[in-house]
Short mmCIF file of C-alpha atoms in Angstrom, two decimals:
data_model
loop_
_atom_site.label_atom_id
_atom_site.label_comp_id
_atom_site.label_asym_id
_atom_site.label_seq_id
_atom_site.Cartn_x
_atom_site.Cartn_y
_atom_site.Cartn_z
CA ILE A 1 3.40 6.28 13.62
CA PHE A 2 2.56 7.21 10.04
CA ILE A 3 6.07 6.43 8.77
CA SER A 4 6.11 3.05 10.48
CA LEU A 5 2.81 2.18 8.80
CA LEU A 6 4.26 3.23 5.45
CA PHE A 7 7.16 0.84 6.08
CA LYS A 8 4.76 -2.04 6.51
CA LEU A 9 2.78 -1.04 3.42
CA SER A 10 6.02 -0.91 1.37
CA ILE A 11 5.40 2.59 0.10
CA VAL A 12 8.26 4.35 -1.70
CA PRO A 13 10.80 5.33 -0.24
CA PHE A 14 10.23 2.77 2.52
CA HIS A 15 9.96 -0.25 0.21
CA LEU A 16 13.46 -1.69 0.09
CA TRP A 17 12.96 -4.24 2.87
CA SER A 18 10.05 -5.98 1.16
CA LEU A 19 12.04 -7.22 -1.84
CA ASP A 20 14.46 -9.21 0.31
CA VAL A 21 11.73 -10.52 2.58
CA TYR A 22 9.53 -11.70 -0.28
CA GLU A 23 12.49 -13.38 -1.97
CA GLY A 24 13.80 -15.10 1.14
CA SER A 25 10.58 -16.42 2.65
CA PRO A 26 8.68 -19.60 1.83
CA THR A 27 5.90 -19.07 -0.66
CA SER A 28 3.18 -20.42 1.60
CA SER A 29 3.88 -17.91 4.39
CA THR A 30 4.50 -14.92 2.14
CA PHE A 31 0.75 -14.33 1.75
CA PHE A 32 0.28 -13.77 5.47
CA PHE A 33 2.73 -10.89 5.75
CA ALA A 34 2.36 -9.58 2.19
CA VAL A 35 -1.40 -9.25 1.85
CA ILE A 36 -3.36 -9.78 5.06
CA PRO A 37 -1.88 -7.01 7.28
CA LYS A 38 -2.45 -4.32 4.65
CA LEU A 39 -6.20 -4.34 5.26
CA GLY A 40 -5.66 -3.76 8.98
CA ILE A 41 -3.12 -1.03 8.37
CA PHE A 42 -5.45 0.86 6.05
CA ILE A 43 -8.27 0.57 8.58
CA LEU A 44 -5.93 2.08 11.17
CA LEU A 45 -4.93 4.87 8.76
CA ILE A 46 -8.59 5.64 8.09
CA ARG A 47 -9.32 5.78 11.81
CA ILE A 48 -6.37 8.10 12.43
CA PHE A 49 -6.68 10.46 9.47
CA TYR A 50 -10.43 10.59 8.96
CA SER A 51 -11.43 10.88 12.61
CA SER A 52 -8.55 12.79 14.19
CA PHE A 53 -7.07 14.83 11.36
CA PHE A 54 -10.03 15.28 9.01
CA GLU A 55 -10.00 19.08 9.28
CA TYR A 56 -6.39 19.01 8.03
CA THR A 57 -7.26 16.98 4.94
CA ILE A 58 -6.02 19.69 2.60
CA LYS A 59 -2.57 19.63 4.23
CA TRP A 60 -1.88 15.88 4.44
CA ARG A 61 -3.54 14.91 1.17
CA TYR A 62 -0.75 16.23 -1.06
CA TYR A 63 2.01 14.36 0.77
CA ILE A 64 0.12 11.11 0.38
CA VAL A 65 -0.50 11.75 -3.32
CA VAL A 66 3.23 12.31 -3.89
CA LEU A 67 4.07 9.05 -2.09
CA ALA A 68 1.38 7.22 -4.06
CA VAL A 69 2.59 8.45 -7.44
CA LEU A 70 6.19 7.60 -6.56
CA SER A 71 5.11 4.11 -5.47
CA ILE A 72 3.23 3.55 -8.72
CA ILE A 73 6.17 4.72 -10.84
CA VAL A 74 8.84 2.77 -8.95
CA GLY A 75 6.72 -0.38 -8.68
CA SER A 76 5.83 -0.34 -12.36
CA PHE A 77 9.18 0.48 -13.91
CA ALA A 78 11.38 -1.51 -11.53
CA GLY A 79 9.13 -4.53 -11.99
CA LEU A 80 9.88 -4.55 -15.72
CA GLU A 81 13.46 -5.66 -15.12
CA GLN A 82 12.73 -8.52 -12.72
CA ARG A 83 13.58 -12.11 -13.59
CA LYS A 84 12.33 -13.74 -10.38
CA LEU A 85 8.62 -14.16 -9.77
CA LYS A 86 8.71 -13.14 -6.10
CA SER A 87 10.59 -9.94 -6.89
CA LEU A 88 8.07 -9.14 -9.58
CA LEU A 89 5.23 -9.68 -7.11
CA ALA A 90 6.99 -7.47 -4.55
CA TYR A 91 7.20 -4.60 -7.03
CA SER A 92 3.60 -5.28 -8.01
CA SER A 93 2.63 -4.94 -4.36
CA ILE A 94 4.45 -1.60 -4.15
CA SER A 95 2.57 -0.37 -7.20
CA HIS A 96 -0.79 -1.62 -5.91
CA MET A 97 -0.34 0.14 -2.59
CA GLY A 98 0.23 3.34 -4.55
CA TYR A 99 -3.16 2.90 -6.19
CA VAL A 100 -4.78 2.30 -2.81
CA LEU A 101 -3.13 5.44 -1.44
CA ILE A 102 -4.63 7.43 -4.31
CA ALA A 103 -8.09 6.32 -3.17
CA PHE A 104 -7.16 7.05 0.45
CA SER A 105 -6.01 10.58 -0.34
CA THR A 106 -9.32 11.70 -1.84
CA GLY A 107 -10.75 12.50 1.58
CA THR A 108 -14.27 11.43 0.66
CA PHE A 109 -16.60 8.56 1.48
CA GLU A 110 -16.42 7.38 -2.13
CA GLY A 111 -12.64 7.20 -1.84
CA ILE A 112 -12.97 4.94 1.20
CA GLN A 113 -15.40 2.72 -0.72
CA MET A 114 -12.93 2.50 -3.62
CA LEU A 115 -10.15 1.69 -1.16
CA PHE A 116 -12.04 -1.22 0.39
CA CYS A 117 -13.21 -2.59 -2.96
CA TYR A 118 -9.64 -2.52 -4.27
CA LEU A 119 -8.27 -4.11 -1.09
CA VAL A 120 -10.81 -6.95 -1.24
CA LEU A 121 -9.87 -7.65 -4.86
CA TYR A 122 -6.18 -7.37 -3.94
CA MET A 123 -6.62 -9.90 -1.13
CA VAL A 124 -8.48 -12.37 -3.37
CA ALA A 125 -5.84 -12.04 -6.10
CA GLY A 126 -3.07 -12.43 -3.52
CA LEU A 127 -4.73 -15.54 -2.15
CA CYS A 128 -4.90 -17.01 -5.64
CA ILE A 129 -1.27 -16.17 -6.45
CA TRP A 130 0.45 -17.04 -3.16
CA SER A 131 -1.39 -20.26 -2.37
#
């Protein structure tokens, strides 16, 4: 279940599908599958990891940090070479989800607050860009 949610969030190494989908879809509908579902997926991840697996926080935290750092690095450096706007926004999304995963991996209430604040700002910025 966790890997399938990482696919939808476009976390490295599960990010390759998003570039083609962003590039091939109409701009008006890209917002609905690029930004909106990520809030629901993170709520589901919080419900799974913080209610069911909270006592194993020390074990799963490091895997998520590695995925987050890889997402930030790949999203940032691969986005530098892009010539198309939608591809640039796809790599930006990969990088942003890495930042959100950093907040998720803290295992504290403050980390969850940071996650939701960042997601709200991400959704507002995505609404402004994609509409």
